[in-house]
Coordinates of C-alpha atoms (C1' of nucleotides) in Angstrom, one line a residue:
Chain A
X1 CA 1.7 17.0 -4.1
X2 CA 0.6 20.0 -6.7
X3 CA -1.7 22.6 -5.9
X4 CA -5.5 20.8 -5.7
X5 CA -7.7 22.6 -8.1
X6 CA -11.5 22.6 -6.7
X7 CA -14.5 23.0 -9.4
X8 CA -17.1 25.4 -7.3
X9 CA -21.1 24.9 -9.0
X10 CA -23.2 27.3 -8.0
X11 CA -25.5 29.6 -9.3
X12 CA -25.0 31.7 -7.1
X13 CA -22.6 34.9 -8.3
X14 CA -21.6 36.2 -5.0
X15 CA -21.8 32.7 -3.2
X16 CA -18.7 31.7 -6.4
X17 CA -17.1 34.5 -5.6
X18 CA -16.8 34.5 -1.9
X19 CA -15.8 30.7 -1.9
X20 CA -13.2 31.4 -4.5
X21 CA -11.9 33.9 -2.5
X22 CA -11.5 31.4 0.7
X23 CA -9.9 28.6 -1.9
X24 CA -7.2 30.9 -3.2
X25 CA -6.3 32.3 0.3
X26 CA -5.9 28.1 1.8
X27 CA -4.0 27.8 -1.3
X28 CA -6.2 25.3 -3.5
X29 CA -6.8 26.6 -7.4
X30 CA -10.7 27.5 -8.2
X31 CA -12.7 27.1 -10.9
X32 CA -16.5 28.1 -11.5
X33 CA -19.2 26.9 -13.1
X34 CA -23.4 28.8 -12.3
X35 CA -25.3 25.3 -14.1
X36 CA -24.7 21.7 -14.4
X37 CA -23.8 21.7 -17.8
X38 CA -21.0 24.0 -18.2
X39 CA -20.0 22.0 -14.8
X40 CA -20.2 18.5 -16.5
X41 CA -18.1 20.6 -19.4
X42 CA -15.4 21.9 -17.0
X43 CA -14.7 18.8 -15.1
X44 CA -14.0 16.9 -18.3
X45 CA -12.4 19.3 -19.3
X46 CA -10.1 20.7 -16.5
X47 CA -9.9 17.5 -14.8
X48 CA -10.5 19.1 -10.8
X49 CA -9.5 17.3 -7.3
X50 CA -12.9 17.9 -6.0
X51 CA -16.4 19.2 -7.1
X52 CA -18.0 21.8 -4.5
X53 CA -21.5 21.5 -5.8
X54 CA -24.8 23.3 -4.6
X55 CA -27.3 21.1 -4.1
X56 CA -30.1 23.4 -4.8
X57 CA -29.3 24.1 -8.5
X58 CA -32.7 25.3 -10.1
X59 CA -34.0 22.7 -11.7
X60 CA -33.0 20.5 -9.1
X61 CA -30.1 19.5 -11.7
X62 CA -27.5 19.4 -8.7
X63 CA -28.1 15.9 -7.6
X64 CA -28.5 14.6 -11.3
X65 CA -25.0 16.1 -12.1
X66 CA -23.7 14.0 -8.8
X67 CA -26.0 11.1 -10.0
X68 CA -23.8 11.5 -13.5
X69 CA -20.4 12.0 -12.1
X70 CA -20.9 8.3 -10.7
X71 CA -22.2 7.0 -13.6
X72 CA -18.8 7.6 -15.8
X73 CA -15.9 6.0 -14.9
X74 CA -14.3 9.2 -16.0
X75 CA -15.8 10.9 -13.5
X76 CA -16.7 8.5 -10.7
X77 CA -14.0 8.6 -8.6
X78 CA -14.1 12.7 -8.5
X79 CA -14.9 13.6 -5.1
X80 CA -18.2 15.4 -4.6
X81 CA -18.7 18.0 -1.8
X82 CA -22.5 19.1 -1.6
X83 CA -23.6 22.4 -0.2
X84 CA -26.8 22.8 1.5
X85 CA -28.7 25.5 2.1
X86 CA -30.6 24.5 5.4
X87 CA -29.6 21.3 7.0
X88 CA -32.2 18.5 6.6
X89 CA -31.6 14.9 7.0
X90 CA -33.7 13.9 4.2
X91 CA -30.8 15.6 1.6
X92 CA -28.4 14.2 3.5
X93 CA -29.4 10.7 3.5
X94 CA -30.2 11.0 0.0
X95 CA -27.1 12.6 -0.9
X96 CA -25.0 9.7 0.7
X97 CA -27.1 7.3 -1.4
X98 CA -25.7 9.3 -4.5
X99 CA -22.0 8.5 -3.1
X100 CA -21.5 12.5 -2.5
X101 CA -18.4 12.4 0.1
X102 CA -19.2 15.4 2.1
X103 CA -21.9 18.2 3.3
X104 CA -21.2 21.7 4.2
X105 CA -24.5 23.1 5.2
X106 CA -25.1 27.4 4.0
X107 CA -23.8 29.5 5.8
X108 CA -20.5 28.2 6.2
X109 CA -17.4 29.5 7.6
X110 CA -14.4 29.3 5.4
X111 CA -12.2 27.9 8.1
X112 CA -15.0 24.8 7.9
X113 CA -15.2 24.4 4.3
X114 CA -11.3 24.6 4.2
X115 CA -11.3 22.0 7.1
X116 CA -13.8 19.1 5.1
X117 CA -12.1 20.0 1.5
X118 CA -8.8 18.9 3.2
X119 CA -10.4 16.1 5.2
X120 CA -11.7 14.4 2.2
X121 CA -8.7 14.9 -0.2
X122 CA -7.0 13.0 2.9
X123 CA -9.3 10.4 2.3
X124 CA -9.5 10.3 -1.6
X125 CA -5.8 10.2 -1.1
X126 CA -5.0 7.3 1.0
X127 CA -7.3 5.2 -1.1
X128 CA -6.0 6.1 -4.6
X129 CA -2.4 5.2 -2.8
X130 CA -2.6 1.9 -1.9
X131 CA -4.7 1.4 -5.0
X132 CA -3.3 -0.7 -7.7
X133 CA -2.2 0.8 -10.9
X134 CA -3.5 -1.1 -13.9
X135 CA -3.0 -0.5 -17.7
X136 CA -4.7 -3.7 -19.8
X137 CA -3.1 -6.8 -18.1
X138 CA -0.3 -4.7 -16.5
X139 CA -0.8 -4.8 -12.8
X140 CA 1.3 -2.5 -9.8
X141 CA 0.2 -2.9 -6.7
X142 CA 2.0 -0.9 -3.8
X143 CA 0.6 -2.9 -0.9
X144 CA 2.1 -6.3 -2.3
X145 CA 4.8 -4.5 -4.0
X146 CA 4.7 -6.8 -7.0
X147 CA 4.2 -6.2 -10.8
X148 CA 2.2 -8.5 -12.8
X149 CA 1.2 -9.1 -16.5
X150 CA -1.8 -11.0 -17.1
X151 CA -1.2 -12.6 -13.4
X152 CA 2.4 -13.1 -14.2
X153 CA 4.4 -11.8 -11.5
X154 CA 7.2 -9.6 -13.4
X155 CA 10.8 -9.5 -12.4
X156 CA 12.5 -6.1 -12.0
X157 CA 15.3 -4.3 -10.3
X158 CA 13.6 -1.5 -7.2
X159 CA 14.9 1.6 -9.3
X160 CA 12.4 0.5 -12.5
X161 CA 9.7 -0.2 -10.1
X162 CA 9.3 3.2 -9.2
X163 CA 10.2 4.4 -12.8
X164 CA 7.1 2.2 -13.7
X165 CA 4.6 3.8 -10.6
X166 CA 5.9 6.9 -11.6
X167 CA 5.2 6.3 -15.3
X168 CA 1.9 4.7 -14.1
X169 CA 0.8 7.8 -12.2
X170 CA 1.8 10.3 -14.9
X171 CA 0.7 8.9 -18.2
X172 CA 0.6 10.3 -21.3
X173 CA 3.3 12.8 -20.6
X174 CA 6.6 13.0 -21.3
X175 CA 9.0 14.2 -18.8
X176 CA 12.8 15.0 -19.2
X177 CA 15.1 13.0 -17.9
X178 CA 15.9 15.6 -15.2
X179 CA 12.5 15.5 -14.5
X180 CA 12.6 11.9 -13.7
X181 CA 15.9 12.0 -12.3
X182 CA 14.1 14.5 -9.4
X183 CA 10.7 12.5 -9.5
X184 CA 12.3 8.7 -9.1
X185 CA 15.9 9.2 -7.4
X186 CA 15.3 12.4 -5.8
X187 CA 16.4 15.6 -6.0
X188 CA 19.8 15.1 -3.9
X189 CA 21.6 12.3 -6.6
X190 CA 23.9 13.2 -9.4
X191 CA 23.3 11.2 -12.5
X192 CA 24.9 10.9 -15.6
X193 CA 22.6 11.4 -18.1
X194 CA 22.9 8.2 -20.3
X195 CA 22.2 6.6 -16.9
X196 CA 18.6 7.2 -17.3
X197 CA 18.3 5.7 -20.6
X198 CA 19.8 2.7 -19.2
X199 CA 17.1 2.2 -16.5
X200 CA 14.8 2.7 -19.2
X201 CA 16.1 -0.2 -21.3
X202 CA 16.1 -2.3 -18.2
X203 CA 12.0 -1.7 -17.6
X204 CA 11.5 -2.4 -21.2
X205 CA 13.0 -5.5 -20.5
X206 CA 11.0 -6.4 -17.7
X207 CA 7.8 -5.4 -19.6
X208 CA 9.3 -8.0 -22.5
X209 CA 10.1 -10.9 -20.5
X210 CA 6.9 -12.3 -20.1
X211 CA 6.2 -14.2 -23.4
X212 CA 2.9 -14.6 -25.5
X213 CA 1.0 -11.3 -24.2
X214 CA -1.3 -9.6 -26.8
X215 CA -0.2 -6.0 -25.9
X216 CA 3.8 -5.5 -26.3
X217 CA 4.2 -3.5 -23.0
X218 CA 7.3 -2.2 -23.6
X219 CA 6.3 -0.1 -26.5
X220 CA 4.2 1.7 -23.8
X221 CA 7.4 3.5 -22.8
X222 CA 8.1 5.8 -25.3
X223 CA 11.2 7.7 -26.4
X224 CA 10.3 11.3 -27.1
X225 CA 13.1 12.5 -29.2
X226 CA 14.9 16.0 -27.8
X227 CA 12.2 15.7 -24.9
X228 CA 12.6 12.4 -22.7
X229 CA 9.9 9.5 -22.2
X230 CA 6.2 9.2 -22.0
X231 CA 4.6 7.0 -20.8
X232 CA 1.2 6.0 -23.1
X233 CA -1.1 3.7 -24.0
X234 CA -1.6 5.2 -27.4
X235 CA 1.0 4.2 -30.3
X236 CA 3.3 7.2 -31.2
Chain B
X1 CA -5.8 -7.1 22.6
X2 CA -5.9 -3.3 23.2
X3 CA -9.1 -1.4 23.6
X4 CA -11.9 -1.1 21.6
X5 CA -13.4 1.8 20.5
X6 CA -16.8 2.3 20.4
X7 CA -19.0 4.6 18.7
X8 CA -22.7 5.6 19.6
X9 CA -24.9 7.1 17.2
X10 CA -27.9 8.6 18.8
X11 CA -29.4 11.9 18.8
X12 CA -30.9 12.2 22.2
X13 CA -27.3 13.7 24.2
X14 CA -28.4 11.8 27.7
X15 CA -28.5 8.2 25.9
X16 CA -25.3 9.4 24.2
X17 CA -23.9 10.2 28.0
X18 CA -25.0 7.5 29.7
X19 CA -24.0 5.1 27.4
X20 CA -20.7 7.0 27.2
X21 CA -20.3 6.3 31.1
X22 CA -21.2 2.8 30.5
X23 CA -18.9 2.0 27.9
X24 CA -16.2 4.1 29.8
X25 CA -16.9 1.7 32.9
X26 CA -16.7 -1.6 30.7
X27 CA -12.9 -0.5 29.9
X28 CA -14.2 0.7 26.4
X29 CA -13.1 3.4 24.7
X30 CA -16.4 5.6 22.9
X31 CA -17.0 8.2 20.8
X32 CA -20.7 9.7 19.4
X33 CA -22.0 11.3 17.0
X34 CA -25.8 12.6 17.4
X35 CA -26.6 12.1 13.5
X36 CA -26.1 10.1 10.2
X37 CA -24.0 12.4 8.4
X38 CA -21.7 12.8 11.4
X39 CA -21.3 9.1 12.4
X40 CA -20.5 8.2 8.9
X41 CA -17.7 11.2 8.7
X42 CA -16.5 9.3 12.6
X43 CA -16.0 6.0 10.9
X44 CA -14.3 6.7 8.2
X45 CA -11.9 9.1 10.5
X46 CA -11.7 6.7 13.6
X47 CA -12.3 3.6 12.5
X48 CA -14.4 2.5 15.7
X49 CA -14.4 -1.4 16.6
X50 CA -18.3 -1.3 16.6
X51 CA -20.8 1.1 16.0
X52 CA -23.7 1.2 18.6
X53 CA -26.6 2.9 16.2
X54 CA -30.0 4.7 17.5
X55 CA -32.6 2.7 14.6
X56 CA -34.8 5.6 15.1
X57 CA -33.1 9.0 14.1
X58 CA -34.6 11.7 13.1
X59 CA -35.5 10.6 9.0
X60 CA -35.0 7.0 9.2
X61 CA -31.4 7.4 8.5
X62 CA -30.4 5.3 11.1
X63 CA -31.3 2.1 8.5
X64 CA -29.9 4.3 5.7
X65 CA -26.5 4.6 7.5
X66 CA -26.4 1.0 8.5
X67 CA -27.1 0.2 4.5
X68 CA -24.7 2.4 3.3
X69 CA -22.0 1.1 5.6
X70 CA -22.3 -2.2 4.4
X71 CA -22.2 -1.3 0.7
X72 CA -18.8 0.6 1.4
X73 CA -15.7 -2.2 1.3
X74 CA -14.0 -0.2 3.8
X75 CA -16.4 -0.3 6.6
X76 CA -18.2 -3.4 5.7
X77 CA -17.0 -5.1 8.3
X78 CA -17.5 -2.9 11.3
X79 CA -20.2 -4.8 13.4
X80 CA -23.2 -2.8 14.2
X81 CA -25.5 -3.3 17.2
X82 CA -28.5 -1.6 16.6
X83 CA -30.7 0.2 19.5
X84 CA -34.4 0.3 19.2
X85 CA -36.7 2.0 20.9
X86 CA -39.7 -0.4 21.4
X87 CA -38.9 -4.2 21.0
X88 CA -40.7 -5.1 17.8
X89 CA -40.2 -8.4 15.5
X90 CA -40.4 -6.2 12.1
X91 CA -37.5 -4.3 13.2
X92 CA -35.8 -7.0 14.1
X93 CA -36.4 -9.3 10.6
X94 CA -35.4 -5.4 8.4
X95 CA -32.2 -5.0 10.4
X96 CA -31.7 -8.4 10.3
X97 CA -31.6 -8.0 6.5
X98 CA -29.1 -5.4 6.7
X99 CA -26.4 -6.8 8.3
X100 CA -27.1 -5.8 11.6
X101 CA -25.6 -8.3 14.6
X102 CA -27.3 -7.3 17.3
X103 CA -30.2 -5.7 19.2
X104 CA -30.2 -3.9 22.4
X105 CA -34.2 -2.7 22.8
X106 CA -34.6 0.4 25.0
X107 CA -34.4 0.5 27.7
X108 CA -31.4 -1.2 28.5
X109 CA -29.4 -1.9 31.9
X110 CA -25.7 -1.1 31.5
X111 CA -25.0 -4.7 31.9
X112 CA -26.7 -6.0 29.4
X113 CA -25.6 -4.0 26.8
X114 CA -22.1 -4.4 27.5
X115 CA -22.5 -8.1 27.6
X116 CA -24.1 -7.7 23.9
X117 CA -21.0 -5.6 22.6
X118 CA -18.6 -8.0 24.2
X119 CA -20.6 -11.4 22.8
X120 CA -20.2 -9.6 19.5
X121 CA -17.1 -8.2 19.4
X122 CA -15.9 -11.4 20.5
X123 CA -17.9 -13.5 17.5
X124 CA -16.0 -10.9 14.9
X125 CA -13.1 -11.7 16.7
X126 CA -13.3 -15.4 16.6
X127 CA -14.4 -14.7 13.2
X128 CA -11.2 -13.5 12.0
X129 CA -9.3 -15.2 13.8
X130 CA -9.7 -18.7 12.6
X131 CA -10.2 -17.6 9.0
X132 CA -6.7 -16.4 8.1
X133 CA -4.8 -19.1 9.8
X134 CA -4.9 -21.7 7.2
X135 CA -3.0 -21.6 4.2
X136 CA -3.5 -25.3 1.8
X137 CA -1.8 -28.0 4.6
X138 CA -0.4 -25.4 7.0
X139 CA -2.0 -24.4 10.2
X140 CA -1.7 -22.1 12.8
X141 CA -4.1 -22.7 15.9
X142 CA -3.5 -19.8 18.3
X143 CA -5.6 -21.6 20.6
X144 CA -3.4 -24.7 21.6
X145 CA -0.4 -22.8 20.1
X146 CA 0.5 -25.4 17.6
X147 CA 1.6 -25.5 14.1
X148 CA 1.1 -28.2 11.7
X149 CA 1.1 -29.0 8.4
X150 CA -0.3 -31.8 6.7
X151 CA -1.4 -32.7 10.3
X152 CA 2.4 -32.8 11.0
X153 CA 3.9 -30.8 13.9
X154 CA 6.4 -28.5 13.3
X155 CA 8.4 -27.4 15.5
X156 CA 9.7 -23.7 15.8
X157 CA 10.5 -21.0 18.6
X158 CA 8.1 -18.3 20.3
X159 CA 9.3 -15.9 18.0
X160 CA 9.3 -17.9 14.8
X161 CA 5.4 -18.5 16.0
X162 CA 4.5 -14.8 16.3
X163 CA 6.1 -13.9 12.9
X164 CA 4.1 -17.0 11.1
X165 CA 0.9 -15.8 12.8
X166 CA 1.6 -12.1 12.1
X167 CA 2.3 -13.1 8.4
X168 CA -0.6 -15.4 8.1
X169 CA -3.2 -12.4 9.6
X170 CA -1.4 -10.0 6.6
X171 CA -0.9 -12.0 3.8
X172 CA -0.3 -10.8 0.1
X173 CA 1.6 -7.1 1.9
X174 CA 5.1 -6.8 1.9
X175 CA 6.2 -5.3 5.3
X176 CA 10.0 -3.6 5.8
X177 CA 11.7 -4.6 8.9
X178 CA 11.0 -1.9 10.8
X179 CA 7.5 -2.7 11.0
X180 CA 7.4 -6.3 11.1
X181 CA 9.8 -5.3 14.3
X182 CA 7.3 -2.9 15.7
X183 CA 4.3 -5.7 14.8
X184 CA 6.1 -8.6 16.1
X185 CA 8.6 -7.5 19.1
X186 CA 7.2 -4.8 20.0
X187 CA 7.8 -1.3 19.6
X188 CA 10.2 -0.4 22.1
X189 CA 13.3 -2.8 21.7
X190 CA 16.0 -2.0 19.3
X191 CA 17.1 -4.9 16.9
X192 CA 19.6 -5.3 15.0
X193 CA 18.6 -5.4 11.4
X194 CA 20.0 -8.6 10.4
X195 CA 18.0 -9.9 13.4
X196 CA 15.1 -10.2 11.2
X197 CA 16.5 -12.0 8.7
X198 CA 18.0 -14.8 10.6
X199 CA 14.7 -15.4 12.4
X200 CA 13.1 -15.2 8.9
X201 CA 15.3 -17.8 8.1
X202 CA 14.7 -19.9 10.9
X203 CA 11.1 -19.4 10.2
X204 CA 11.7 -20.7 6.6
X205 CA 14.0 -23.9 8.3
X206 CA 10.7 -24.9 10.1
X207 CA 8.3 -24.7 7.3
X208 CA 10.7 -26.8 5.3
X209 CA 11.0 -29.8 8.1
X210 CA 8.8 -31.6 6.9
X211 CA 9.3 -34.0 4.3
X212 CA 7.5 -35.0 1.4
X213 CA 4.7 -32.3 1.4
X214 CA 3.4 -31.0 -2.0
X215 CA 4.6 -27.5 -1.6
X216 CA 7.8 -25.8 -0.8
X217 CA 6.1 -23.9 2.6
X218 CA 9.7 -21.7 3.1
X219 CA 8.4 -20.6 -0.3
X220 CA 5.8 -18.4 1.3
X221 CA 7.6 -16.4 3.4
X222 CA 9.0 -13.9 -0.1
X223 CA 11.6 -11.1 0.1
X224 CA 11.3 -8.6 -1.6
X225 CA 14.4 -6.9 -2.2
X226 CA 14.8 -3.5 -1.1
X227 CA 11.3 -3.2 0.4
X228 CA 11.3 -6.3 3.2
X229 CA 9.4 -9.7 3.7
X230 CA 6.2 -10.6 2.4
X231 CA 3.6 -14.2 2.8
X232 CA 2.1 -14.8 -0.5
X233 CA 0.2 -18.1 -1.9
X234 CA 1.4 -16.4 -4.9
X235 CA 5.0 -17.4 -6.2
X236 CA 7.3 -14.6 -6.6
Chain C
dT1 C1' 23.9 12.1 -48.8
dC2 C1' 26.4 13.5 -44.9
dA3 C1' 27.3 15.2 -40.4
dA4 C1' 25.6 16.3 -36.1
dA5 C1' 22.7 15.2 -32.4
dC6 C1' 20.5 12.1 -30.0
dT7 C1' 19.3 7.4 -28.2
dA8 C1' 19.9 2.1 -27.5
dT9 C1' 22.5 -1.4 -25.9
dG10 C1' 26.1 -4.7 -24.1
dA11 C1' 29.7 -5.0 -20.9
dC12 C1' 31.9 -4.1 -16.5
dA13 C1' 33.3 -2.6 -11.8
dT14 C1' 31.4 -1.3 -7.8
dT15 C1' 28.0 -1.0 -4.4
dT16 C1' 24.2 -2.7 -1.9
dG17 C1' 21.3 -5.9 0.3
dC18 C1' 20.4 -10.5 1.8
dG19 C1' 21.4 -15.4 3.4
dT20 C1' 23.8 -18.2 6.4
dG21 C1' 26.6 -20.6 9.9
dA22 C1' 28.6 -19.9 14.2
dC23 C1' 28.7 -18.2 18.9
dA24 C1' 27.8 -16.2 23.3
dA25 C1' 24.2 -14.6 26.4
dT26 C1' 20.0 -15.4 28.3
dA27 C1' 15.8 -17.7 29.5
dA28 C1' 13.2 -21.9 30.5
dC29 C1' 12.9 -26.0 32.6
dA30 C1' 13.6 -30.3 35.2
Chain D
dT1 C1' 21.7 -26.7 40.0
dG2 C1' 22.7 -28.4 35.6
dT3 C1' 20.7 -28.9 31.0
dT4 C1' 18.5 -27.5 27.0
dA5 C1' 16.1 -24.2 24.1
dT6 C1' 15.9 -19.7 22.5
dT7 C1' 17.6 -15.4 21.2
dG8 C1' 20.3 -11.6 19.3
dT9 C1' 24.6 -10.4 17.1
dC10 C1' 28.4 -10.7 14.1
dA11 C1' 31.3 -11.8 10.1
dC12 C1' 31.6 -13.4 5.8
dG13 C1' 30.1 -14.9 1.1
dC14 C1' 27.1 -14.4 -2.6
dA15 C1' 24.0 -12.5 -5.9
dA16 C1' 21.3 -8.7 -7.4
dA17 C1' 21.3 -4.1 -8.5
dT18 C1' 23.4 0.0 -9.9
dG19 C1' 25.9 3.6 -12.4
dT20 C1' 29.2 4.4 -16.0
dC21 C1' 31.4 3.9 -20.3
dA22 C1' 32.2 2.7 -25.0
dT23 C1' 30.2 1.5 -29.1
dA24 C1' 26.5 0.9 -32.3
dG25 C1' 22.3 2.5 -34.1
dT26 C1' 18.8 6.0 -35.4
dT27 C1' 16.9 10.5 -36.6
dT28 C1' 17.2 15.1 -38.1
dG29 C1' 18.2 18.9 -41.0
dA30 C1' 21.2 21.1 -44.2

DNA sequence: TCAAACTATGACATTTGCGTGACAATAACA
DNA sequence: TGTTATTGTCACGCAAATGTCATAGTTTGA
């Protein structure tokens, strides 16, 4: 997995700072944001693993940004991080209520902060894996390992099952075909290059066979001339 | 069945201990946490068997918590036995509401409170148990160790009866060998990996001695090439 | 409009993975 | 003790999957 980038809200100059410090040094990317807004901006924007947010925003507006992250399915499945500054139940039991993952009560140690960012990325992670991937009526689900359109189980080869999870999990950019070649066979394989093209074909297939569907999934795979494939659910 | 782990929520530390000892005593394994915030981070780490929770911490969380569990799909169905400090009907009739299963009022002797866990852990047991182990005609009763379907006895070998039961508790998941190995014979035998398959299709062989019955049973038991074996209602 | 560059596709040989019948060793049982 | 059921292994056949190639089709830019 990439580098995790972590969004850190606080108003707080030197409380930004010193936390930024302690994310580049346990090798996680930081951004900042000092008010909910240019937060709510930033993590539409930049798209972060996980929100480090204080809770004691002025204004109170820190638990109304969390209370918005949820709302948006964009958003909702962000983890949230709260920071308190003294440790009382009542913001914790609240804070749960408002689906926050985590507390890390002011002051912290780095070495704790590091220790719960990495525990609930863990967590987030092993429930986005087994999740199923879904695009309209298109359906992959790792626990069953079966592909379905519109409840239609789908028939296809191993290799273009994970060409379509990998496609699934990186939509909406293209990759060369050495790219996919290192993401799908592994690094250690030597392919001729036309092979990829073929596999490609083949999932198209697949995504063809089942007859009468109102979305042609096939055209989801696109050919990006000079470039590779994408895969995306807007027409090129 | 291997033993249960136990987590006790309470923030007074010598109810924690003794219950600890208790538990220890009963051949249970425990863990505690001595508020909301840290019980709830316990449960989704550990994954206790049941969680013993103090109604009365500090805030009222202790009903929060319990609430909140239940919302959450993942620990939904983690049975909770509340303890309450004086024995009063309202409590009983809220946590009632809230998906509690159990009461132990303080104070408590040792054995009665490890006859409550036991009665309930044994009712979520039975629970499970006898839901799973039906699928349309064919059935699986672990308790006289028979297999019918269509009120039919089929007939099969120990081994063929583990791997039906261990498929009919995991239905819809595809398992590789190796694990259905590890699940079914236990981890510390070495198998040759065609075993599996021939007892899968002996498994198959039984489900399809009976005559006449509306669905193809061999049907359920799915492989999925390249990834293992899977039980599905579902046709392939 | 033409050539060059790139991609799509059908066909094919090879490889891989699975199903199956047979068999010997072992366990269960009368 | 003899008899039967169960179990694990093996060898072989088959079908799916895979990678490659040759050929046809498409796009691009001069």
């Amino acid at each position: 997995m990439s580098e995790s980038t972590i969004l850190i809200v606080d108003d707080e100059a030197a409380i930004r700072d010193m936390v930024s410090i302690t994310l580049d040094l346990a090798g996680f990317a930081s951004i900042s944001a000092e008010n909910a807004h240019d937060a709510h901006v930033a993590i539409i924007d930049k798209k972060p693993d996980l929100v480090l947010l204080d809770w004691m925003l002025p204004g109170g507006s820190g638990i109304e940004l969390a209370r918005r992250l949820r709302r948006d399915d964009l958003t909702a499945n962000i983890p949230i991080i709260m920071l308190t500054a003294k440790s009382s139940e009542d913001n914790k039991v609240q804070g749960l209520s408002e689906g926050v993952d985590d507390y890390v009560t002011k002051p912290f140690s780095p070495r704790e902060l590091v220790a719960r960012i990495k525990t609930v990325l863990r967590r987030i992670d092993d429930k986005q894996k087994n999740k199923a991937l879904q695009v309209f009526d298109l359906q992959l689900d790792p626990t069953s390992h079966r592909i379905t359109i519109e409840d239609k189980p789908v028939e296809m080869g191993p290799t273009e099952f994970r060409l379509l999870k990998f496609f699934l999990m990186n939509q909406e950019k293209v990759f060369s075909r050495d790219h996919i070649q290192d993401s799908v066979w592994g690094g250690n394989v030597y392919l001729e290059e036309r092979t990829i093209d073929v596999h490609i074909r083949r999932l198209r297939k697949a995504l063809s066979s089942i007859e009468g569907t109102a979305i042609d999934y096939a055209r989801l795979v696109q050919t990006v001339r000079g470039a590779g494939y994408r895969f995306s659910v807007r027409p090129s």
